[in-house]
Coordinates of C-alpha atoms and ligand atoms in Angstrom, one line a residue:
M1 CA -32.8 -9.2 3.9
K2 CA -33.8 -9.0 7.1
K3 CA -32.2 -12.3 7.8
Y4 CA -29.4 -11.1 5.5
F5 CA -28.6 -7.8 8.1
D6 CA -29.3 -10.4 11.0
Q7 CA -26.0 -12.6 9.7
H8 CA -24.1 -10.4 9.3
G9 CA -24.2 -8.8 12.7
G10 CA -26.3 -5.4 11.6
L11 CA -28.1 -5.4 15.3
I12 CA -24.6 -4.4 17.5
L13 CA -23.8 -1.6 14.3
L14 CA -26.7 -0.3 14.4
E15 CA -27.3 -0.2 17.7
K16 CA -23.6 1.9 18.0
I17 CA -24.9 4.2 15.7
K18 CA -27.2 5.2 17.2
S19 CA -25.3 5.9 20.9
N20 CA -22.9 7.1 19.1
Q21 CA -24.2 9.7 16.8
G22 CA -21.6 12.3 14.3
F23 CA -19.9 8.5 14.2
G24 CA -19.8 9.2 10.1
F25 CA -20.5 5.7 9.2
T26 CA -24.2 5.0 8.3
I27 CA -25.9 1.9 7.2
F28 CA -27.6 1.3 3.8
T29 CA -30.0 -0.1 2.4
K30 CA -30.2 -2.4 -0.4
Q31 CA -32.6 -0.2 -2.0
Q32 CA -30.4 2.9 -1.6
V33 CA -27.3 0.8 -3.4
E34 CA -29.1 0.2 -6.1
Q35 CA -30.1 3.7 -6.9
A36 CA -27.6 4.8 -6.5
T37 CA -25.9 2.4 -9.6
N38 CA -29.3 2.7 -11.0
N39 CA -29.1 -1.2 -11.3
F40 CA -25.1 -1.8 -11.0
D41 CA -25.5 -0.9 -14.6
N42 CA -22.2 -1.3 -16.3
V43 CA -21.7 1.7 -17.7
N44 CA -20.7 2.6 -13.5
I45 CA -17.8 0.1 -12.5
L46 CA -14.7 2.0 -11.8
G47 CA -12.5 -1.4 -11.9
Y48 CA -12.9 -5.4 -11.0
G49 CA -11.0 -6.3 -8.1
G50 CA -9.3 -10.4 -7.0
Q51 CA -12.5 -10.3 -4.7
G52 CA -15.6 -8.2 -6.6
T53 CA -16.4 -5.3 -9.0
V54 CA -16.3 -1.7 -7.9
Y55 CA -19.3 0.6 -8.7
K56 CA -19.4 4.4 -9.0
G57 CA -22.4 5.7 -8.1
I58 CA -24.0 8.5 -5.8
L59 CA -26.2 8.2 -2.6
S60 CA -26.3 11.0 -0.6
D61 CA -25.9 13.6 -2.6
Q62 CA -22.3 12.0 -2.1
I63 CA -20.3 10.4 -4.4
V64 CA -19.4 7.1 -3.5
A65 CA -17.2 4.1 -4.4
I66 CA -19.1 1.1 -4.2
K67 CA -17.7 -2.8 -3.5
K68 CA -19.6 -5.9 -4.3
C69 CA -18.1 -8.5 -3.2
K70 CA -18.4 -12.7 -4.6
I71 CA -18.4 -14.1 -1.9
V72 CA -17.8 -13.9 1.6
D73 CA -16.5 -16.4 4.3
E74 CA -18.7 -18.0 5.8
N75 CA -17.2 -18.2 9.5
K76 CA -16.8 -13.7 8.9
K77 CA -20.3 -13.3 8.3
K78 CA -20.8 -12.9 12.4
E79 CA -17.7 -10.7 12.3
F80 CA -19.0 -8.3 9.7
G81 CA -20.9 -6.0 11.5
K82 CA -17.7 -5.9 13.9
E83 CA -15.4 -4.9 11.8
M84 CA -17.0 -3.0 9.9
L85 CA -17.4 -0.6 13.6
I86 CA -13.3 -0.6 13.7
L87 CA -12.8 0.1 9.9
S88 CA -14.9 2.8 10.2
Q89 CA -13.1 4.1 13.4
I90 CA -10.2 4.7 10.7
N91 CA -10.4 8.4 10.3
H92 CA -6.9 9.7 7.9
K93 CA -6.2 11.5 5.8
N94 CA -4.5 8.7 3.8
I95 CA -6.7 5.8 3.6
V96 CA -10.1 6.0 1.9
K97 CA -12.4 7.0 4.0
L98 CA -15.3 3.4 4.8
L99 CA -18.7 5.3 5.1
G100 CA -21.5 2.8 5.0
C101 CA -22.7 -0.8 4.2
C102 CA -24.8 -2.2 3.7
L103 CA -26.3 -5.7 4.8
E104 CA -29.5 -6.6 3.5
V105 CA -27.9 -8.6 1.0
E106 CA -25.9 -11.4 0.9
V107 CA -23.2 -10.4 0.4
P108 CA -22.5 -8.2 2.6
M109 CA -21.0 -4.5 0.6
L110 CA -18.9 -1.6 1.2
V111 CA -19.7 2.1 0.4
Y112 CA -16.0 4.3 0.4
E113 CA -16.2 8.2 -0.3
F114 CA -14.5 8.4 -4.0
I115 CA -11.6 8.7 -4.5
S116 CA -11.1 10.2 -8.0
N117 CA -7.8 10.5 -9.3
G118 CA -7.4 6.1 -9.5
T119 CA -4.7 4.4 -8.8
L120 CA -1.6 3.9 -8.5
F121 CA 0.0 1.3 -10.5
D122 CA -2.0 2.8 -13.5
Y123 CA -0.4 7.2 -12.5
I124 CA 3.5 5.1 -12.6
N125 CA 2.1 3.2 -15.6
N126 CA 1.1 6.4 -17.0
K127 CA -1.8 4.5 -17.1
R128 CA -3.8 8.4 -17.7
Q129 CA -2.2 10.1 -20.3
E130 CA 0.1 12.2 -17.4
S131 CA 3.2 14.1 -18.1
H132 CA 6.0 13.3 -16.4
I133 CA 6.2 11.6 -12.4
S134 CA 8.6 13.6 -11.2
L135 CA 10.5 12.3 -7.5
T136 CA 9.7 14.7 -4.9
T137 CA 6.1 13.2 -6.4
R138 CA 7.0 9.6 -6.5
L139 CA 8.5 10.1 -2.7
R140 CA 5.4 12.3 -1.0
I141 CA 3.7 9.6 -2.4
A142 CA 5.8 7.0 -0.8
Q143 CA 5.5 8.9 1.9
E144 CA 1.5 9.3 3.1
S145 CA 1.2 5.7 2.4
A146 CA 3.9 4.4 4.6
E147 CA 2.0 6.9 7.2
A148 CA -1.3 5.5 6.6
L149 CA 0.3 1.7 7.7
A150 CA 1.9 3.0 10.2
Y151 CA -1.3 4.3 11.4
L152 CA -2.6 1.0 10.7
H153 CA -0.8 -0.7 12.4
S154 CA 0.4 0.6 15.3
S155 CA -3.1 3.9 15.8
A156 CA -5.4 1.4 13.9
S157 CA -7.5 -0.1 17.5
P158 CA -7.1 -2.9 17.3
P159 CA -3.9 -2.8 15.1
I160 CA -4.1 -3.4 12.1
F161 CA -2.6 -4.9 8.5
H162 CA -3.2 -4.4 5.1
G163 CA -2.9 -7.8 3.7
D164 CA -2.9 -6.2 0.4
V165 CA -0.7 -3.0 -0.4
K166 CA -0.2 -3.0 -3.5
S167 CA 0.4 0.2 -5.8
T168 CA -3.5 -0.5 -7.2
N169 CA -4.5 -0.7 -4.0
I170 CA -3.1 3.1 -3.7
L171 CA -4.9 5.4 -4.3
L172 CA -4.7 9.4 -5.6
D173 CA -7.4 11.8 -4.8
Q174 CA -8.0 15.6 -7.5
N175 CA -4.2 16.7 -5.8
Y176 CA -3.1 13.7 -6.0
M177 CA -3.0 12.8 -2.6
A178 CA -2.3 9.1 -1.9
K179 CA -5.1 7.3 0.0
V180 CA -4.6 3.2 1.0
S181 CA -7.5 2.2 -0.4
D182 CA -9.4 -2.2 0.3
F183 CA -9.4 -3.2 3.1
G184 CA -11.4 -6.2 1.9
A185 CA -7.7 -8.6 2.5
S186 CA -7.0 -7.2 5.9
I187 CA -7.6 -9.0 8.8
L188 CA -7.8 -8.1 12.4
A189 CA -5.0 -8.7 14.7
P190 CA -4.9 -11.5 15.6
T191 CA -5.5 -11.8 20.0
D192 CA -4.5 -15.1 20.5
E193 CA -3.4 -18.8 18.5
A194 CA -6.2 -19.9 17.9
Q195 CA -7.3 -17.5 15.3
M196 CA -4.5 -16.8 14.0
V197 CA -5.3 -16.9 10.1
T198 CA -4.5 -20.4 7.5
L199 CA -5.4 -18.6 4.3
V200 CA -3.0 -17.3 2.0
Q201 CA -4.3 -14.3 1.0
G202 CA -2.4 -10.9 -1.4
T203 CA -1.0 -10.8 -4.8
C204 CA 1.6 -12.8 -6.7
G205 CA 4.9 -9.9 -6.5
Y206 CA 4.0 -8.6 -4.1
L207 CA 3.5 -11.2 -1.7
D208 CA 6.2 -11.6 2.6
P209 CA 8.0 -14.8 1.5
E210 CA 8.1 -15.6 5.0
Y211 CA 3.8 -15.1 5.3
L212 CA 3.9 -17.9 2.6
Q213 CA 6.0 -20.0 5.0
S214 CA 4.1 -18.9 8.5
C215 CA 0.8 -18.1 6.6
K216 CA 0.9 -16.0 9.6
L217 CA 0.3 -12.5 8.8
T218 CA 2.3 -10.3 10.5
D219 CA 3.2 -5.7 10.5
K220 CA 6.2 -7.1 8.9
S221 CA 4.4 -8.3 6.2
D222 CA 3.1 -4.7 4.6
V223 CA 6.6 -3.4 4.9
Y224 CA 8.0 -6.0 2.9
S225 CA 5.5 -5.3 0.0
F226 CA 5.4 -1.7 0.2
G227 CA 9.3 -2.4 -0.7
V228 CA 7.9 -3.4 -3.5
V229 CA 5.8 -0.2 -4.2
L230 CA 8.9 1.6 -3.2
L231 CA 10.9 -0.9 -6.6
E232 CA 7.9 0.2 -8.7
L233 CA 8.7 4.1 -7.9
V234 CA 12.4 4.5 -8.6
T235 CA 12.1 1.7 -11.7
G236 CA 8.4 2.3 -13.1
K237 CA 8.4 -1.6 -14.1
P238 CA 6.6 -4.3 -13.6
V239 CA 5.8 -6.5 -10.5
I240 CA 5.6 -9.3 -11.4
D241 CA 7.6 -10.2 -16.3
F242 CA 6.1 -12.9 -17.2
N243 CA 8.5 -12.6 -20.5
A244 CA 12.3 -12.7 -18.5
P245 CA 13.9 -16.1 -17.2
E246 CA 12.5 -17.6 -14.1
E247 CA 15.0 -16.1 -11.4
E248 CA 14.1 -12.5 -13.8
K249 CA 10.9 -12.2 -13.3
G250 CA 10.4 -10.6 -9.8
L251 CA 11.2 -7.0 -9.6
S252 CA 12.2 -7.8 -5.9
S253 CA 14.6 -10.7 -7.0
R254 CA 15.4 -8.4 -10.4
F255 CA 16.4 -6.0 -8.1
L256 CA 18.5 -7.3 -5.4
T257 CA 21.1 -8.6 -7.7
A258 CA 20.7 -5.2 -9.4
M259 CA 22.2 -3.5 -6.0
K260 CA 24.2 -6.5 -5.3
E261 CA 26.4 -6.4 -8.9
K262 CA 26.8 -2.3 -8.9
K263 CA 24.2 -2.1 -11.5
L264 CA 21.4 0.0 -10.5
N265 CA 21.2 2.2 -12.6
E266 CA 19.7 -0.2 -15.2
L267 CA 16.6 -0.2 -13.2
L268 CA 16.0 3.0 -12.2
D269 CA 13.2 4.8 -14.1
D270 CA 15.0 6.9 -16.7
E271 CA 11.3 9.6 -16.3
I272 CA 13.5 9.7 -13.2
K273 CA 17.0 8.9 -13.9
S274 CA 19.5 13.2 -13.9
E275 CA 22.7 13.6 -11.6
D276 CA 21.1 15.7 -8.9
N277 CA 19.0 12.5 -8.2
M278 CA 20.8 9.9 -7.9
E279 CA 21.9 10.6 -4.0
V280 CA 18.0 10.7 -3.2
I281 CA 17.0 7.0 -5.3
M282 CA 20.2 4.6 -3.7
E283 CA 18.8 6.0 0.3
V284 CA 14.7 4.7 -1.3
A285 CA 16.8 1.5 -2.9
I286 CA 18.9 1.2 0.2
L287 CA 15.5 1.6 2.2
A288 CA 13.1 -0.7 0.4
K289 CA 16.2 -3.4 0.1
E290 CA 15.6 -3.4 4.4
C291 CA 11.9 -3.0 3.5
L292 CA 12.5 -7.1 1.6
N293 CA 14.5 -8.4 3.9
M294 CA 13.8 -12.0 4.2
T295 CA 13.0 -11.8 8.0
G296 CA 10.4 -10.3 8.7
E297 CA 11.6 -8.8 12.4
E298 CA 15.2 -7.2 10.4
R299 CA 12.7 -5.5 8.9
P300 CA 12.1 -1.8 10.0
T301 CA 8.5 -0.9 11.7
M302 CA 6.3 1.4 9.0
K303 CA 6.5 4.1 11.2
Q304 CA 10.9 3.9 11.2
V305 CA 9.6 3.6 7.1
A306 CA 7.4 6.1 7.1
D307 CA 10.4 8.5 9.5
E308 CA 13.2 7.8 6.7
L309 CA 11.2 8.7 4.0
E310 CA 10.4 11.8 5.5
R311 CA 14.9 12.1 6.0
I312 CA 14.7 11.4 2.7
R313 CA 12.0 13.9 1.1
K314 CA 14.9 17.1 3.3
L315 CA 17.5 15.6 2.0
K316 CA 15.6 16.3 -1.3
Q317 CA 15.2 19.5 -0.8
H318 CA 18.4 20.3 0.9
P319 CA 21.1 18.3 -0.9
W320 CA 23.6 20.3 1.0
E321 CA 23.2 17.9 3.2
Q322 CA 24.3 14.9 0.7
A323 CA 25.8 11.3 2.5
Y324 CA 27.5 11.0 0.1
H325 CA 29.2 11.9 -2.4
P326 CA 28.2 12.4 -6.2
E327 CA 31.3 10.1 -7.4
E328 CA 30.8 7.4 -4.7
I329 CA 26.5 7.4 -5.6
E330 CA 27.7 7.1 -10.0
S331 CA 29.6 4.1 -8.8
L332 CA 27.2 2.0 -6.6
L333 CA 25.0 2.7 -8.9
G334 CA 27.6 1.0 -12.0
G335 CA 29.4 4.4 -13.3
P336 CA 32.5 3.3 -14.6
S337 CA 34.8 4.6 -12.6
H338 CA 35.5 3.8 -8.8
H339 CA 34.2 0.5 -8.1
I340 CA 32.4 0.9 -3.9
E341 CA 31.4 -1.3 -1.7
I342 CA 29.0 -0.6 1.4
E343 CA 28.3 -3.0 4.2
H344 CA 25.7 -2.3 5.3
I345 CA 25.6 -2.4 9.3
G346 CA 22.8 -3.0 11.9
S347 CA 18.8 -3.0 11.7
F348 CA 16.3 -0.6 11.5
G349 CA 14.7 -3.4 14.4
L350 CA 17.1 -3.7 16.6
E351 CA 20.2 -1.3 16.0
K352 CA 20.2 2.3 15.1
K353 CA 20.2 1.9 10.9
A354 CA 24.4 2.9 10.0
E355 CA 26.4 2.8 6.2
K356 CA 29.1 2.9 6.2
V357 CA 30.5 3.4 2.2
I358 CA 34.5 2.2 1.4
A359 CA 35.5 3.7 -1.0
V360 CA 38.2 1.1 -3.0
G361 CA 41.0 1.8 -4.7
R362 CA 40.8 6.0 -5.3
Ligands
ATP401 N1 -12.4 4.7 -3.1 C1 -12.3 4.2 -4.4 N2 -13.6 6.0 -5.4 C2 -12.5 5.5 -7.0 N3 -12.9 4.2 -7.2 C3 -12.1 2.4 -7.0 C4 -12.1 2.7 -5.6 N4 -11.7 1.6 -5.2 C5 -12.0 1.0 -5.7 N5 -11.3 1.8 -7.0 C6 -11.7 1.4 -8.5 O1 -11.7 -0.1 -8.6 C7 -10.4 -1.3 -8.6 C8 -10.8 -2.3 -8.2 O2 -10.8 -1.4 -7.1 P1 -10.7 -3.0 -6.2 O3 -10.1 -2.4 -4.7 O4 -12.4 -4.5 -5.8 O5 -9.1 -4.0 -6.3 P2 -7.9 -4.2 -6.0 O6 -7.2 -3.9 -5.4 O7 -7.5 -4.1 -7.2 O8 -7.8 -5.7 -6.5 P3 -8.1 -6.8 -5.9 O9 -9.4 -6.4 -4.2 O10 -8.0 -8.0 -5.5 O11 -7.3 -6.3 -4.0 C9 -9.7 -0.1 -7.9 O12 -8.3 -0.3 -9.5 C10 -10.1 0.9 -8.3 O13 -10.2 1.5 -9.7

């Protein structure tokens, strides 16, 4: 047990915790986590992920979620303590708090705060039998998640790229507030070429096409995946539809085609599809399109996405500040009476976003 503890860099971590009272991070013993989960009893399983199983447990009177991974990358073993140090300092209201870890086992276990209302995926897909989810709620969850990712990219030191942004990694607390989870795939931003990541992680349907080619994870890879989450929020559709023809399997390509053909209306979730919502949905769609840009550099930053979502939420609250006329939006979404072309000038990264709407044949 001591062998594993040392191997995972337990000593540096322990020293840091001792020297920094109120650090809020605990190294749990194997016995403690076994007790907490009743020896990893199956009844305590919260869910399965690509890397392992998550158990519910009680540790020091607090309900926790314990992630027990299947394997650990040999090269990363020594780094584990160091990585824990960085991740343990992440403190944001929309990020699941890492409370501690257990190092006395071959594959270290992670202990997170327990988040009670399941995942955004389940919520959108109504797995929890909740009634209708309003556009207002969806926008709030989107903005909270975007803020969390922007924090990881710009305020964490060193910057952290999540690497596996998806609706099952956005948990919801008792007030349905978003909590971004699962830093399993996250990789601390490389400081030099040698540290560049060569292993492609992430989830099919959310993966940045540029990352697939270069194997280099960047902040913009998270932006791409977040764009797919925005699509899930407005369409309520699965990210991959295995029964669909080849070119329509992925939600992102279906969406981009629908935008081009001005048939977005057909893709939207019936639950939010009302005349009052159309303008706001269109704004979200335009933002999602920016996030899904094939070239990473041209995608907005997560901070810009979060700010844009804040602006869109305000637009929803104060609809008189309309940017488009309702008939124009109707047309853009596939309405019968008008023909509209959208010319998209500039991009978030370089210039200020500018949308030009040209009405044709009116
Ligand atoms: N902190 C938590 N509180 C409550 N439930 C959690 C918590 N973390 C994870 N879970 C549950 O455990 C499941 C598996 O989580 P995990 O992060 O391992 O998997 P994933 O994100 O679906 O997949 P992958 O690890 O491949 O990205 C989640 O879908 C969720 O239901």
